[in-house]
Coordinates of C-alpha atoms in Angstrom, one line a residue:
M1 CA -0.2 0.1 0.1
A2 CA 2.8 2.6 0.8
I3 CA 4.3 1.7 -2.8
S4 CA 1.1 2.7 -4.4
K5 CA 0.8 5.6 -2.6
T6 CA 4.4 6.7 -3.8
L7 CA 3.8 5.6 -7.6
I8 CA 0.3 7.5 -7.8
P9 CA 2.1 11.1 -7.4
T10 CA 4.9 10.1 -9.5
C11 CA 2.8 9.1 -12.3
L12 CA 0.7 12.3 -12.1
F13 CA 3.6 14.2 -12.2
L14 CA 4.9 12.7 -15.3
I15 CA 1.7 12.8 -17.2
A16 CA 1.3 16.6 -16.4
I17 CA 5.1 17.0 -17.8
I18 CA 4.3 15.0 -21.0
L19 CA 0.8 17.1 -21.8
L20 CA 3.0 20.5 -21.1
L21 CA 5.8 19.2 -23.7
V22 CA 3.6 18.1 -26.6
P23 CA 1.7 21.4 -27.6
S24 CA 4.8 23.2 -26.8
N25 CA 7.1 21.2 -29.0
Y26 CA 4.3 21.3 -31.6
S27 CA 4.1 25.3 -31.5
F28 CA 8.0 25.2 -31.7
S29 CA 8.2 23.2 -34.6
S30 CA 5.5 25.2 -36.4
S31 CA 7.3 28.3 -35.5
S32 CA 10.5 27.0 -36.8
S33 CA 9.1 26.0 -40.3
S34 CA 7.6 29.8 -40.4
D35 CA 10.9 31.0 -39.7
D36 CA 12.6 28.6 -42.3
L37 CA 10.1 29.5 -45.0
L38 CA 10.8 33.2 -44.4
S39 CA 14.4 32.7 -44.2
E40 CA 14.1 30.7 -47.8
L41 CA 11.7 33.6 -49.3
T42 CA 14.4 36.2 -48.2
S43 CA 17.2 34.4 -49.7
L44 CA 15.4 33.7 -52.9
R45 CA 14.3 37.5 -53.2
S46 CA 17.6 38.3 -52.6
Q47 CA 18.9 36.3 -55.9
S48 CA 16.1 38.1 -58.1
P49 CA 17.6 41.5 -59.4
T50 CA 13.9 42.9 -58.9
G51 CA 13.0 41.2 -55.7
V52 CA 10.3 38.9 -57.7
I53 CA 10.3 35.5 -56.9
H54 CA 9.4 32.5 -59.7
L55 CA 6.6 30.5 -57.9
S56 CA 6.4 26.9 -58.6
D57 CA 3.6 24.7 -57.2
Q58 CA 6.3 23.1 -54.9
L59 CA 6.7 26.4 -53.6
L60 CA 3.3 27.2 -53.1
R61 CA 2.4 24.0 -51.4
R62 CA 5.2 24.7 -49.0
I63 CA 3.8 28.1 -48.1
I64 CA 0.3 27.0 -47.8
S65 CA 1.4 24.2 -45.5
V66 CA 2.6 26.9 -43.0
K67 CA -0.3 27.2 -40.5
S68 CA -2.3 30.7 -40.7
P69 CA -1.8 33.4 -39.6
R70 CA 1.3 33.6 -41.8
P71 CA 4.1 35.8 -41.0
F72 CA 3.8 37.4 -44.4
T73 CA 1.6 38.6 -47.0
F74 CA 2.4 37.7 -50.7
V75 CA 1.2 38.7 -54.1
I76 CA 1.1 37.0 -57.1
F77 CA 1.2 38.0 -60.7
F78 CA -0.3 35.3 -63.1
D79 CA 1.4 35.0 -66.4
A80 CA 1.3 33.2 -69.7
K81 CA 4.1 33.4 -72.3
Q82 CA 2.0 32.1 -75.2
L83 CA -0.2 35.1 -74.6
H84 CA 2.7 37.7 -74.6
S85 CA 2.0 38.1 -78.3
K86 CA -1.3 39.7 -77.7
P87 CA -1.1 43.6 -77.4
E88 CA -4.5 44.0 -76.1
L89 CA -3.4 42.1 -73.1
S90 CA -0.3 43.9 -72.3
L91 CA 1.1 41.1 -70.2
P92 CA 4.8 42.0 -70.9
T93 CA 4.1 45.6 -70.0
L94 CA 2.3 44.6 -66.8
K95 CA 4.9 42.1 -65.7
N96 CA 7.6 44.8 -66.2
E97 CA 5.5 47.1 -63.8
F98 CA 5.1 44.3 -61.3
S99 CA 8.8 43.9 -61.3
L100 CA 9.1 47.8 -60.9
L101 CA 6.7 47.6 -58.1
S102 CA 8.7 45.0 -56.1
S103 CA 11.9 46.6 -57.0
S104 CA 10.6 49.9 -55.6
F105 CA 9.1 48.6 -52.4
L106 CA 12.7 46.7 -51.6
T107 CA 14.5 49.9 -52.1
N108 CA 12.0 51.8 -50.0
N109 CA 11.9 49.4 -47.4
P110 CA 15.1 47.3 -47.6
E111 CA 14.4 45.4 -44.1
N112 CA 10.7 44.7 -44.6
N113 CA 9.9 41.0 -44.9
K114 CA 5.9 41.7 -44.2
I115 CA 5.4 41.2 -47.9
F116 CA 6.7 39.2 -50.9
F117 CA 6.2 39.2 -54.6
F118 CA 5.6 36.5 -56.8
S119 CA 5.3 35.7 -60.6
I120 CA 3.9 32.3 -61.8
E121 CA 3.6 30.8 -65.5
F122 CA 0.7 29.1 -66.7
Q123 CA 2.4 26.3 -68.4
E124 CA 4.7 25.5 -65.6
S125 CA 1.9 25.8 -63.0
Q126 CA -1.4 24.7 -64.1
A127 CA -2.1 23.4 -60.9
S128 CA -1.8 26.8 -59.0
F129 CA -3.8 28.4 -61.7
A130 CA -6.7 26.1 -61.1
L131 CA -6.3 26.2 -57.2
F132 CA -6.9 30.3 -57.5
G133 CA -9.4 29.7 -60.0
V134 CA -7.8 31.7 -62.5
N135 CA -9.3 31.4 -66.0
S136 CA -8.4 34.9 -67.5
L137 CA -5.3 37.4 -68.0
P138 CA -3.9 39.8 -66.6
H139 CA -4.6 38.7 -63.1
L140 CA -3.2 39.9 -59.7
R141 CA -4.0 38.4 -56.6
L142 CA -3.1 39.3 -53.0
I143 CA -3.1 36.6 -50.1
P144 CA -3.3 38.2 -46.9
P145 CA -1.5 36.3 -43.9
S146 CA -4.9 35.2 -42.7
A147 CA -5.9 33.2 -45.8
A148 CA -6.6 29.6 -45.5
D149 CA -8.6 29.0 -48.7
L150 CA -6.7 30.4 -51.5
K151 CA -9.6 31.1 -54.0
K152 CA -12.0 32.5 -51.3
D153 CA -9.8 34.3 -49.0
S154 CA -7.5 36.0 -51.5
I155 CA -8.1 39.3 -53.1
Q156 CA -8.0 39.9 -56.8
M157 CA -7.2 43.2 -58.0
D158 CA -9.7 44.7 -60.6
G159 CA -8.5 44.2 -64.1
S160 CA -9.2 47.5 -65.3
D161 CA -7.1 49.4 -62.7
L162 CA -4.1 47.5 -64.0
A163 CA -3.8 50.1 -66.9
R164 CA -2.4 52.4 -64.5
L165 CA 0.4 50.2 -64.0
A166 CA 3.0 50.2 -61.0
E167 CA 1.2 53.3 -59.2
S168 CA -2.1 51.4 -59.1
M169 CA -0.6 48.2 -58.0
A170 CA 0.9 50.1 -55.3
E171 CA -2.2 51.8 -54.1
F172 CA -4.0 48.5 -54.2
V173 CA -0.9 46.6 -51.9
E174 CA -1.2 49.9 -49.4
A175 CA -4.9 49.6 -49.1
K176 CA -5.2 45.9 -48.6
T177 CA -2.1 45.5 -46.3
K178 CA -1.7 49.0 -44.5
L179 CA 2.0 48.6 -45.6
T180 CA 3.6 51.7 -47.3
V181 CA 5.2 50.7 -50.6
G182 CA 6.6 54.4 -51.1
P183 CA 7.3 56.1 -54.5
I184 CA 7.7 54.1 -57.8
H185 CA 11.5 54.6 -58.7
R186 CA 11.4 54.3 -62.9
P187 CA 14.5 54.0 -64.5
P188 CA 15.6 57.3 -66.7
M189 CA 14.2 57.3 -70.3
I190 CA 18.1 57.9 -71.2
S191 CA 20.9 56.2 -70.0
K192 CA 24.2 57.6 -68.7
K193 CA 25.8 55.9 -71.8
Q194 CA 23.5 57.3 -74.3
M195 CA 23.8 61.1 -72.5
A196 CA 27.5 60.8 -72.9
L197 CA 26.9 59.8 -76.5
I198 CA 24.6 62.7 -77.2
V199 CA 27.1 65.1 -75.3
A200 CA 29.9 64.1 -77.2
A201 CA 28.3 64.4 -80.4
G202 CA 26.9 67.9 -79.5
L203 CA 30.7 68.7 -78.8
I204 CA 31.8 67.4 -81.9
L205 CA 28.9 68.9 -84.3
S206 CA 29.0 72.4 -82.4
P207 CA 31.7 74.1 -84.4
F208 CA 29.7 73.2 -87.5
L209 CA 26.3 74.0 -86.1
V210 CA 27.5 77.4 -84.9
K211 CA 28.6 78.4 -88.4
K212 CA 25.4 77.4 -90.0
I213 CA 23.4 79.3 -87.6
L214 CA 25.5 82.4 -87.9
S215 CA 25.3 82.2 -91.8
G216 CA 21.1 82.4 -91.4
G217 CA 20.3 79.7 -93.9
T218 CA 19.0 77.2 -91.4
L219 CA 15.6 75.9 -90.2
L220 CA 15.8 77.9 -87.2
H221 CA 15.3 81.1 -89.1
D222 CA 12.2 80.0 -90.7
K223 CA 9.4 81.3 -88.7
H224 CA 6.7 78.9 -90.1
V225 CA 9.0 76.1 -88.7
W226 CA 8.4 77.9 -85.3
M227 CA 5.0 78.4 -85.6
A228 CA 4.7 74.7 -85.9
G229 CA 7.1 73.7 -83.4
S230 CA 5.0 75.6 -80.8
I231 CA 1.6 74.2 -81.7
F232 CA 3.2 70.8 -81.6
V233 CA 4.4 72.1 -77.9
Y234 CA 1.1 73.0 -76.9
F235 CA -0.7 70.0 -78.1
F236 CA 1.9 68.0 -76.6
S237 CA 1.5 69.6 -73.3
V238 CA -2.4 69.4 -73.1
S239 CA -2.8 66.1 -74.3
G240 CA -1.0 64.6 -71.6
A241 CA 1.6 63.0 -74.1
M242 CA 4.1 63.0 -71.1
H243 CA 2.1 60.9 -69.0
N244 CA 1.4 58.5 -71.3
I245 CA 5.1 57.9 -72.3
I246 CA 6.4 57.9 -68.6
R247 CA 3.6 55.5 -67.6
K248 CA 3.6 53.5 -71.0
M249 CA -0.3 53.8 -71.1
P250 CA -2.0 52.1 -74.0
M251 CA -3.9 53.7 -76.5
F252 CA -6.8 51.4 -75.7
M253 CA -7.6 48.4 -73.6
M254 CA -10.1 45.5 -73.9
D255 CA -13.2 45.6 -72.3
R256 CA -13.5 43.4 -69.1
E257 CA -17.3 42.3 -69.8
D258 CA -17.1 42.0 -73.2
P259 CA -13.6 40.9 -74.7
G260 CA -14.6 41.8 -78.3
K261 CA -15.0 45.5 -77.5
L262 CA -12.2 47.9 -77.2
V263 CA -12.2 50.9 -74.3
F264 CA -10.8 54.2 -75.3
F265 CA -12.1 56.4 -72.5
Y266 CA -11.5 55.0 -69.0
Q267 CA -14.0 55.8 -66.4
G268 CA -12.2 56.8 -63.2
S269 CA -10.1 59.8 -61.7
G270 CA -6.2 59.7 -61.8
M271 CA -5.7 57.7 -65.2
Q272 CA -6.3 58.0 -68.8
L273 CA -5.5 56.5 -71.9
G274 CA -3.6 57.2 -74.8
A275 CA -6.5 58.0 -77.2
E276 CA -8.5 59.7 -74.6
G277 CA -5.3 61.9 -74.2
F278 CA -5.3 62.7 -77.7
A279 CA -9.0 63.5 -78.1
V280 CA -8.8 66.3 -75.2
G281 CA -5.6 67.5 -76.8
F282 CA -7.3 68.1 -80.0
L283 CA -10.4 69.9 -78.4
Y284 CA -7.9 72.2 -76.4
T285 CA -5.7 72.8 -79.6
I286 CA -8.9 73.9 -81.6
V287 CA -9.7 76.2 -79.2
G288 CA -6.1 78.0 -78.9
L289 CA -5.7 77.7 -82.8
L290 CA -9.2 79.6 -83.0
L291 CA -8.2 82.0 -80.2
A292 CA -4.9 82.9 -82.2
F293 CA -6.6 83.4 -85.4
M294 CA -8.9 85.8 -83.9
T295 CA -6.5 87.9 -82.3
H296 CA -4.0 87.8 -85.0
V297 CA -5.5 87.4 -88.2
L298 CA -9.1 88.3 -88.1
V299 CA -8.6 91.7 -86.6
R300 CA -6.9 92.6 -89.7
L301 CA -9.6 92.1 -92.1
K302 CA -11.6 95.1 -93.1
S303 CA -15.0 94.0 -93.3
R304 CA -16.9 93.9 -90.1
T305 CA -19.4 91.9 -91.3
V306 CA -17.1 88.9 -92.0
Q307 CA -15.3 89.5 -88.5
R308 CA -18.4 89.1 -86.6
V309 CA -19.7 85.7 -88.5
V310 CA -15.9 84.5 -88.1
M311 CA -16.0 85.3 -84.7
L312 CA -19.4 84.1 -83.5
F313 CA -18.5 80.3 -85.7
A314 CA -15.2 80.6 -83.5
L315 CA -17.0 81.3 -80.3
F316 CA -19.6 78.6 -80.8
V317 CA -16.9 75.9 -81.8
S318 CA -14.8 76.8 -78.8
F319 CA -17.8 76.6 -76.5
W320 CA -18.6 73.1 -77.8
A321 CA -15.2 72.0 -77.6
V322 CA -14.7 73.1 -73.9
K323 CA -18.2 71.6 -73.0
K324 CA -17.0 68.4 -74.4
V325 CA -14.0 68.3 -72.3
I326 CA -16.2 69.3 -69.2
Q327 CA -18.7 66.2 -69.9
L328 CA -15.7 64.1 -70.1
D329 CA -14.2 65.1 -66.8
N330 CA -17.7 64.7 -65.0
W331 CA -18.3 61.1 -66.7
K332 CA -14.7 60.2 -65.4
T333 CA -14.8 61.9 -62.0
G334 CA -18.3 62.6 -61.1
Y335 CA -17.6 66.3 -60.5
G336 CA -19.7 68.9 -62.1
I337 CA -18.8 72.5 -62.8
H338 CA -21.9 74.9 -61.9
A339 CA -22.2 78.4 -62.9
Y340 CA -23.0 81.1 -60.4
W341 CA -24.6 84.5 -60.5
P342 CA -22.3 87.3 -58.6
S343 CA -24.1 87.8 -55.3
S344 CA -23.9 91.6 -56.3
W345 CA -26.6 91.0 -59.2
K346 CA -29.2 89.3 -56.8

């Protein structure tokens, strides 16, 4: 009897230790697995020049095997090389913009391991495409740390917003993760080598150019060239052409609801397509040319009747052009322009 009284507390003590150690060991194993995966992803990101990690079926299975909530968010760009030849999809451009987003995030946040950027190829990872339910491109998806079901719990970016390229992707990531991406660092349009060649060519040709200019027989002395140049600069400025060049905006995009239809005007603020910019620039240029005509040519006519008729026509066309621009802005942003009588007139 004395022996059994001694064994009972001893057995209870051993059972209590085992029960305490089992969950602790399981938690340690899960934490160790998350840390190992995080270290591996950090290593893979450092090996990529843009920070974008190539995602395979095997790597994705390992990521989702980590119990949620995971210690990081990841964003996936779904790609298909066989569709790169279709200009309406703009997959190569969007992929470059996604890489630009990743590299800019790393530049602005070098020590941040809360988010990773992946690209996945259809021919190599069809099982992963099916797992997310992706059946059309372009497609960008963000998977939060708490996501258990990749298809239901992940967040897809609206395809129409992809036309704004890296800037819209950054806004999407910041809105869904509460992380700060920072400014997008785009490479300069002219590299240092190209700039050096241009400067060298300018220095070599400068004596001949100066001699030609002093002789007075160049296009720089023709007033019509300066007039055409000023009109081009005016059109280039008001059409947003610089915006289109910097952000590589397409002239048009495919309608998401009707793939056989093209969209030339994008409804939404902060973004315009190339065709839309040219249309607005054309309307502004018409108003500018009519104003220049009335102030420099029309005033020289002797006939008052002709002056009045032409002026009324020019005012009517200018009013119509400005009205179209205002209507377009109202359609894009929802903001309207209202006229009010001066308070002193009431």
